[in-house]
Amino acid sequence: MSSKVVTRFAPSPTGFLHIGGARTALFCWLYARHHGGEFQLRIEDTDKERSTDVAKAAILDGLSWLGLMPDGDVVYQSEQQAHHVDVAQQLLDKGHAYYCYCSKEELAEMREKARAEKRPMRYDGTWRDRDPSEAPEGVAPVVRFRAPQEGSTTINDLVQGSVTMENDQLDDMILLRADGTPTYMLSVVVDDHDMGVTHIVRGDDHLNNAFRQYHLFTSMGWEVPEYAHIPLIHGPDGAKLSKRHGALGVDAYRDMGYLPEALKNYLVRLGWGHGDDEIFSTEQAVEWFDLDGVVKSAARFDFTKLEHINGHYMREAEDSYLTEQVIPFLVAETGVDVSEDYAAMLNQAMPGLKERAKTLVELAKSAKFLVAKRPLELDEKALKLLNSDARTLLARVVTALGGVSEWSVDSLDEALRAFGEAEQLKFGKVAQPLRAALCGQTTSPGIFDVLYVLGREESLARLADQAVQ
Ligand code: GLU
C-alpha cells in the first residue's frame, strides 16, 4: 500500500452512540491501527434539528469510554458546507452537474408514474440536456449530478467482493437543494476526499450509495477510496437489531454494568473472527485484525455471550480497577456516599465478590452489605432463615467469635469450625445464619472473607443486632 491508511467513522448524531455504530468505529479503528494509519471522526451534523450538542457529546463520550478516540481534530460536517457548495459549482463548471427546474407537480407526476409501473422513483432527466434559457421564471433550481447512463460500475469491496451495478439504475441525484444547501451524498464525498480517507469502512446499508459516490469522486478527478461494507448487526431472532431486542445505545450497556474492554472484545468478535479465539486483548485484536476476516453474513447479537465475556473480564480484572468501576453503581444502588474507607473495604472483599458477578450491577448488589447501615434490613430469604433457633445460635456465635484474639481469615476459620463441632452442626448450618445477619441476604462471598472485611467491631455488632439470648 503506497499511502498511509486513513479510516473514518461518520456517525449522524441521533442522541446516542448506536451499538452497531460502535462496532463500525471499532473496525475502522482496528484497521487503521493494524496498518499504522489514522482513524478519524466526522460528525455528520447537517440535520440541524437532530444534531444537538447533547447528541454530539454522546458520541464522543461513547467512543472515549470504549477507548476509540480519533486521531486529529473531529470534523463537523456542518462547518464544511460552504466548501461543499463550492464543489457543486465546480461540477457545474465542468459539465458534470446541471440546474433542474422541475416543479413539485412534475416530480409528483414522475413519482406517480413510477408507482403505477411498480418501479422505484427515478428522476427522468427532464433538465439534463435542456437549455437553461428555457428555465421558468421565479423557480429556484436544484443542482443535479450528471450520472453516467450507460455501462456499469464495479466496486471491489474489501468485504462484499466485486459488486456491479448497471449505470441505468442510477438517476441524476440532487447535489444542492433549491435553498442552496448541499445534500448528504455530496457532503460525504467531499469530506472523505478532504480528510484523505483511503478506506471507507461502514455498514452495508450504504453499499448502494457507494455507486453514486464513486461517480462523484471520479467526476472531480479524485481517487476513489477502497470500500468495505460490513454486514449489519441482527438481533438473536435474525431481524435487524432494533429497540425491541434491547438496548441500542452504548451508554445503556455501560449502565447495565459491562466493562468497556469486555464490550469491545465482544464487538470485535461480532462479524469478525480469528480462528476460535473468543477472548483477546485490544493489542491482539490490533495485531490480528484485517478486513478479510470480516464475515459476509449478518452477525447476531448474543446477550448471553456478552455476559459471559464480561464475567470473564471481571474475574481477570485488578481488584482496584473493579473497585473504581463499581463505586458509581454502588452509590446508585444504596444512595450511600462511598468514602475512601468503604473503597478500601471493597477492595479487600473484591476477590470474593468478583467471582460471582457477571456485571458491575450484580457486583454492586453483592457488595451492598459492605456499606449497609446497622441494624441491617434483611431481605425475605434472610428473614426466613433467621428463625428463633438461628437467632439463639447467633448469640452463641457472638460469644465464640468475641474470644478470637486475632481477627484474621485463618483464626476465624479455626474458631468457627471449632464452634460447629462443639454444637454438632455442619458448617453450612453455622455459616447460613451468619451470612444472613452480616449481609442481610443469603448470598455473599465466603463467610470468613465477609467477617474479615467487615472487621471485628462491625461484624460482632451486626451479629448481635440479630441475636436473641
Ligand atoms: N452518517 C452516516 C450514518 O450514520 C454514515 C455515512 C458513511 O459512513 O458514509 O449512517
XYZ file of C-alpha atoms and ligand atoms in Angstrom:
479
model
C 0.000 0.000 0.000
C 1.554 3.268 -1.040
C -0.211 5.871 1.070
C -0.941 5.829 4.753
C -4.233 4.207 5.674
C -6.860 6.707 6.817
C -10.223 5.452 8.029
C -13.095 7.455 9.363
C -16.198 6.915 11.398
C -19.006 9.195 10.243
C -21.992 8.970 12.560
C -25.053 11.169 12.342
C -25.769 12.371 15.867
C -29.031 10.816 16.918
C -28.798 11.076 20.686
C -26.569 8.118 21.454
C -23.761 6.067 20.026
C -25.528 3.128 18.419
C -24.053 -0.255 19.308
C -23.740 -1.044 15.582
C -22.015 2.293 15.049
C -19.634 1.468 17.860
C -18.694 -1.758 16.104
C -18.150 0.136 12.831
C -15.951 2.615 14.689
C -14.061 -0.256 16.254
C -13.425 -1.931 12.892
C -12.263 1.418 11.448
C -10.028 1.984 14.451
C -8.571 -1.530 14.343
C -7.930 -1.375 10.627
C -6.129 1.944 10.982
C -4.094 0.739 13.954
C -3.220 -2.543 12.282
C -1.837 -0.692 9.278
C -0.160 2.067 11.277
C -2.615 4.603 9.884
C -5.077 7.145 11.211
C -8.606 6.869 12.487
C -10.691 9.993 12.090
C -14.089 11.065 13.281
C -16.560 13.110 11.295
C -19.842 14.033 12.862
C -22.480 14.331 10.156
C -24.480 17.057 11.773
C -26.168 18.744 8.865
C -29.637 17.896 10.132
C -29.959 20.875 12.443
C -32.926 19.543 14.364
C -31.398 16.265 15.433
C -27.834 17.451 15.816
C -27.876 18.895 19.284
C -24.765 19.408 21.375
C -26.030 16.655 23.658
C -26.225 14.225 20.746
C -22.707 15.116 19.621
C -21.347 14.781 23.140
C -22.976 11.342 23.460
C -20.941 10.078 20.500
C -17.663 11.390 21.864
C -18.486 10.087 25.284
C -19.271 6.595 23.989
C -16.126 6.473 21.859
C -13.924 7.654 24.670
C -15.444 5.091 27.051
C -14.518 2.381 24.544
C -11.049 3.822 24.063
C -11.665 4.699 20.429
C -10.676 8.331 20.345
C -9.925 9.682 16.881
C -6.591 10.949 15.668
C -6.615 14.663 14.995
C -9.498 17.069 15.273
C -13.092 15.996 14.984
C -14.604 17.177 11.699
C -18.106 18.630 11.890
C -19.784 18.273 8.533
C -21.967 21.342 9.024
C -18.855 23.512 9.173
C -17.770 22.390 5.699
C -20.953 23.372 3.892
C -19.574 26.400 2.049
C -16.906 24.156 0.589
C -19.471 21.545 -0.455
C -21.347 24.254 -2.329
C -18.112 25.281 -3.969
C -17.523 21.725 -5.206
C -21.057 21.655 -6.644
C -20.155 24.796 -8.559
C -17.003 23.132 -9.879
C -19.092 20.198 -11.059
C -21.454 22.645 -12.812
C -18.476 24.339 -14.441
C -17.106 21.022 -15.662
C -20.470 19.989 -17.043
C -20.846 17.151 -14.528
C -23.852 18.815 -12.944
C -26.780 20.894 -14.148
C -29.647 23.005 -12.870
C -33.012 21.318 -12.710
C -36.139 23.486 -12.614
C -38.730 20.751 -12.218
C -41.709 21.838 -10.202
C -43.151 19.889 -7.305
C -46.032 18.858 -9.565
C -43.740 17.472 -12.234
C -41.819 15.461 -9.657
C -45.057 14.195 -8.141
C -46.089 13.070 -11.594
C -42.817 11.144 -12.040
C -43.347 9.523 -8.673
C -46.906 8.585 -9.587
C -45.812 7.098 -12.888
C -43.091 5.050 -11.175
C -45.616 3.770 -8.663
C -48.058 2.799 -11.407
C -45.264 0.938 -13.204
C -44.185 -0.642 -9.934
C -40.603 0.582 -10.136
C -38.596 2.846 -7.855
C -38.923 6.542 -8.497
C -36.166 7.868 -10.713
C -35.713 11.386 -11.956
C -36.352 11.219 -15.698
C -33.624 13.645 -16.754
C -36.014 16.403 -17.914
C -33.404 19.127 -17.437
C -30.312 17.057 -18.170
C -29.911 18.353 -21.692
C -32.358 21.196 -21.730
C -31.130 24.706 -22.314
C -31.220 26.735 -19.067
C -32.584 29.669 -21.087
C -35.863 27.756 -21.031
C -35.914 27.983 -17.242
C -39.267 29.098 -15.881
C -39.421 32.447 -14.108
C -39.086 32.555 -10.380
C -38.259 28.881 -9.828
C -35.243 28.222 -7.595
C -33.441 25.299 -9.238
C -31.767 22.331 -7.620
C -28.373 21.162 -8.846
C -28.265 17.592 -10.126
C -25.353 15.336 -10.863
C -24.997 14.197 -14.450
C -24.595 10.492 -13.754
C -23.440 8.098 -16.468
C -26.415 6.363 -18.065
C -24.691 3.586 -19.921
C -22.386 0.785 -18.940
C -21.937 -0.463 -15.443
C -19.909 0.293 -12.366
C -17.974 -2.281 -10.389
C -16.782 -1.817 -6.873
C -14.244 -4.245 -5.484
C -15.455 -4.146 -1.960
C -12.994 -5.485 0.595
C -15.770 -7.347 2.382
C -18.506 -7.905 -0.205
C -16.153 -8.746 -3.068
C -16.809 -7.483 -6.557
C -20.219 -5.831 -6.837
C -21.551 -4.458 -10.109
C -24.423 -2.123 -10.797
C -25.810 -1.114 -14.166
C -25.497 2.631 -14.547
C -29.059 2.969 -15.819
C -30.084 2.159 -12.260
C -28.653 5.470 -11.076
C -30.639 8.623 -11.625
C -29.297 12.150 -11.514
C -29.206 12.766 -7.801
C -29.539 16.181 -6.248
C -26.309 17.820 -5.054
C -27.691 21.180 -3.956
C -31.254 21.705 -2.830
C -33.357 24.630 -4.041
C -32.357 26.574 -0.925
C -28.693 26.093 -1.881
C -27.816 23.595 0.859
C -25.702 20.566 -0.079
C -27.132 17.064 0.164
C -25.692 14.249 2.224
C -24.373 12.433 -0.860
C -22.271 15.416 -1.952
C -21.048 16.262 1.544
C -19.855 12.738 2.277
C -17.745 12.562 -0.854
C -16.194 15.999 -0.452
C -15.404 15.381 3.202
C -13.920 11.942 2.563
C -11.702 13.465 -0.078
C -10.671 16.417 2.091
C -9.883 14.177 5.019
C -7.696 11.983 2.833
C -9.750 8.895 3.645
C -8.250 5.831 1.968
C -10.658 3.193 3.318
C -14.372 3.655 3.870
C -15.488 1.014 6.336
C -19.201 1.283 7.128
C -22.483 -0.592 7.338
C -23.652 -2.408 4.203
C -26.819 -0.313 4.202
C -24.581 2.230 2.433
C -23.479 -0.094 -0.362
C -25.920 1.415 -2.871
C -24.698 4.895 -2.006
C -21.173 3.803 -2.832
C -22.036 3.571 -6.540
C -23.361 7.107 -6.605
C -20.454 8.371 -4.564
C -17.980 6.564 -6.813
C -19.006 8.678 -9.778
C -18.793 11.885 -7.811
C -15.209 11.076 -6.897
C -14.236 10.319 -10.466
C -16.005 13.376 -11.885
C -13.895 15.547 -9.637
C -10.793 13.621 -10.718
C -10.326 12.366 -7.167
C -9.046 8.965 -6.230
C -11.859 6.656 -5.128
C -11.215 5.221 -1.657
C -11.356 1.499 -1.015
C -14.717 0.353 0.260
C -15.520 -2.204 2.935
C -19.229 -2.591 3.644
C -19.741 -4.623 6.758
C -22.944 -6.552 7.413
C -25.294 -5.027 9.935
C -25.919 -6.473 13.356
C -29.074 -8.505 13.776
C -30.938 -9.468 16.913
C -30.937 -13.051 18.218
C -34.034 -13.727 16.070
C -32.243 -12.735 12.863
C -34.114 -9.462 12.317
C -32.213 -6.198 12.058
C -31.232 -5.036 15.545
C -33.909 -2.733 16.867
C -35.257 -1.416 20.121
C -37.396 -4.452 20.747
C -34.236 -6.581 21.018
C -32.985 -4.470 23.884
C -30.606 -1.588 24.287
C -29.281 0.175 21.212
C -27.060 2.839 22.719
C -23.592 2.122 24.050
C -24.456 4.203 27.134
C -27.142 1.657 28.021
C -24.553 -1.149 28.007
C -22.405 0.941 30.281
C -25.377 1.417 32.613
C -26.026 -2.328 32.578
C -22.593 -2.774 34.090
C -20.478 -4.041 31.215
C -16.804 -3.214 31.231
C -15.677 -1.289 28.159
C -12.914 -3.793 27.364
C -15.402 -6.674 27.532
C -17.910 -4.934 25.278
C -15.096 -4.124 22.893
C -13.919 -7.740 22.842
C -17.475 -8.859 22.209
C -17.983 -6.340 19.414
C -14.762 -7.317 17.622
C -15.970 -10.902 17.528
C -19.319 -9.812 16.179
C -18.777 -10.314 12.485
C -15.045 -10.871 12.552
C -13.082 -13.864 13.664
C -9.604 -15.118 14.338
C -9.932 -18.868 14.452
C -11.776 -19.961 17.553
C -10.340 -17.220 19.735
C -13.088 -15.682 21.825
C -11.214 -13.624 24.354
C -8.308 -11.467 23.406
C -6.801 -8.140 24.286
C -7.050 -4.968 22.250
C -3.350 -5.384 21.363
C -4.030 -8.839 19.972
C -7.028 -7.548 18.047
C -4.863 -4.813 16.513
C -2.290 -7.392 15.535
C -4.801 -9.802 14.018
C -7.478 -7.567 12.565
C -7.904 -7.282 8.841
C -10.907 -6.842 6.629
C -10.587 -10.254 5.006
C -11.625 -11.760 8.325
C -14.962 -9.930 8.291
C -17.847 -12.303 7.792
C -20.187 -11.519 4.899
C -23.402 -12.517 6.586
C -25.130 -10.505 9.301
C -23.889 -11.111 12.826
C -26.408 -11.930 15.549
C -26.225 -10.130 18.836
C -25.970 -12.659 21.622
C -26.593 -11.173 25.046
C -25.620 -14.351 26.877
C -22.259 -14.398 25.209
C -21.658 -10.759 26.052
C -22.455 -11.507 29.670
C -20.139 -14.483 29.636
C -17.272 -12.423 28.232
C -17.959 -9.680 30.745
C -17.870 -12.175 33.604
C -14.517 -13.363 32.355
C -13.107 -9.835 32.211
C -14.416 -9.137 35.708
C -12.738 -12.187 37.166
C -9.470 -11.313 35.471
C -9.564 -7.611 36.350
C -7.407 -5.996 39.027
C -9.327 -5.572 42.271
C -8.564 -1.882 42.487
C -9.837 -1.321 38.955
C -13.111 -3.075 39.731
C -13.483 -1.107 42.932
C -13.145 2.094 40.982
C -15.618 0.884 38.363
C -18.225 -0.392 40.789
C -18.389 2.621 43.119
C -20.819 4.659 40.962
C -23.079 1.596 40.727
C -22.917 1.082 44.458
C -23.775 4.701 45.099
C -26.728 4.418 42.732
C -27.838 1.185 44.390
C -27.553 2.313 48.001
C -27.546 6.105 47.980
C -24.603 5.870 50.388
C -21.661 8.129 49.763
C -18.927 5.541 49.259
C -15.990 7.072 51.067
C -12.346 6.021 50.992
C -12.824 3.689 53.957
C -15.516 1.868 52.089
C -13.362 1.758 48.973
C -10.593 0.060 50.951
C -13.102 -2.451 52.313
C -14.495 -3.045 48.870
C -11.050 -3.665 47.538
C -10.411 -6.250 50.217
C -13.669 -8.013 49.515
C -13.175 -7.917 45.743
C -11.510 -11.319 45.250
C -14.578 -12.985 46.750
C -17.123 -10.670 45.151
C -15.878 -10.726 41.602
C -16.037 -14.489 41.315
C -19.793 -14.357 41.458
C -20.737 -11.328 39.385
C -21.189 -11.128 35.644
C -21.795 -7.379 35.523
C -20.947 -4.335 37.629
C -24.624 -4.103 38.527
C -24.508 -7.600 40.013
C -21.232 -6.755 41.689
C -22.751 -3.662 43.282
C -25.722 -5.688 44.507
C -23.478 -8.252 46.119
C -21.306 -5.534 47.675
C -24.254 -3.650 49.127
C -23.814 -5.313 52.507
C -20.483 -3.584 52.976
C -21.982 -0.119 53.102
C -25.279 -1.093 54.714
C -26.142 0.691 57.944
C -26.998 -1.157 61.165
C -29.378 -2.567 62.022
C -29.424 -4.204 58.586
C -32.581 -4.545 56.593
C -32.947 -8.248 55.854
C -34.274 -9.495 52.576
C -37.083 -12.031 52.545
C -34.893 -15.117 52.368
C -32.580 -13.878 55.114
C -35.549 -13.079 57.295
C -36.977 -16.554 56.823
C -33.665 -18.157 57.591
C -33.258 -16.282 60.857
C -35.864 -18.176 62.866
C -35.659 -18.304 66.645
C -33.246 -21.246 66.667
C -30.934 -19.469 64.301
C -31.103 -16.302 66.381
C -30.131 -18.056 69.594
C -27.358 -19.781 67.707
C -26.126 -16.331 66.668
C -25.941 -15.275 70.305
C -23.588 -18.191 70.977
C -21.562 -17.351 67.849
C -21.082 -13.807 69.135
C -19.597 -15.191 72.336
C -17.383 -17.626 70.460
C -16.083 -15.042 67.998
C -15.700 -12.435 70.700
C -12.926 -14.597 72.091
C -10.907 -14.694 68.868
C -7.703 -12.868 69.565
C -6.521 -12.163 66.055
C -9.217 -11.151 63.538
C -7.761 -12.951 60.533
C -9.346 -15.291 57.985
C -7.358 -18.239 59.389
C -8.218 -17.763 63.044
C -11.877 -17.013 62.181
C -11.969 -20.214 60.178
C -10.497 -22.142 63.059
C -12.847 -20.606 65.637
C -16.000 -21.189 63.600
C -15.122 -24.777 62.791
C -14.453 -25.481 66.441
C -17.783 -23.855 67.276
C -19.602 -26.062 64.722
C -18.033 -29.172 66.163
C -18.969 -28.217 69.681
C -22.552 -27.564 68.567
C -22.522 -30.733 66.464
C -23.605 -28.728 63.460
C -22.450 -28.974 59.895
C -20.505 -25.943 58.803
C -23.247 -24.715 56.469
C -25.721 -24.604 59.330
C -23.466 -22.137 61.088
C -22.476 -20.146 58.049
C -26.011 -19.535 56.756
C -27.429 -17.555 59.687
C -24.149 -15.671 59.930
C -24.387 -14.666 56.320
C -27.991 -13.558 56.724
C -27.130 -11.455 59.788
C -23.939 -9.967 58.340
C -25.157 -9.288 54.825
C -28.950 -9.117 55.076
C -29.107 -11.669 52.251
C -28.363 -15.322 51.736
C -25.630 -14.990 49.128
C -22.260 -13.422 49.723
C -18.564 -14.071 49.288
C -17.033 -16.667 51.610
C -18.141 -16.082 55.174
C -14.613 -15.688 56.556
C -13.913 -13.036 53.961
C -17.103 -11.238 54.946
C -16.163 -11.307 58.634
C -12.653 -10.239 57.914
C -13.571 -7.389 55.597
C -16.256 -6.009 57.905
C -13.838 -6.152 60.846
C -14.336 -7.274 64.401
C -16.442 -4.437 65.694
C -18.893 -4.189 62.814
C -19.226 -7.971 62.458
C -19.972 -8.590 66.130
C -22.391 -5.674 66.218
C -24.313 -6.934 63.158
C -24.489 -10.426 64.636
C -25.622 -9.073 67.989
C -28.322 -6.995 66.242
C -29.998 -10.213 65.089
C -29.138 -12.469 68.031
C -31.618 -13.488 70.702
C -30.353 -14.807 74.040
N -23.722 9.296 8.576
C -23.991 8.017 8.035
C -24.716 7.166 9.075
O -24.663 7.472 10.257
C -22.752 7.263 7.626
C -22.169 7.750 6.365
C -20.978 6.965 5.906
O -20.358 6.231 6.678
O -20.616 7.155 4.732
O -25.330 6.204 8.703
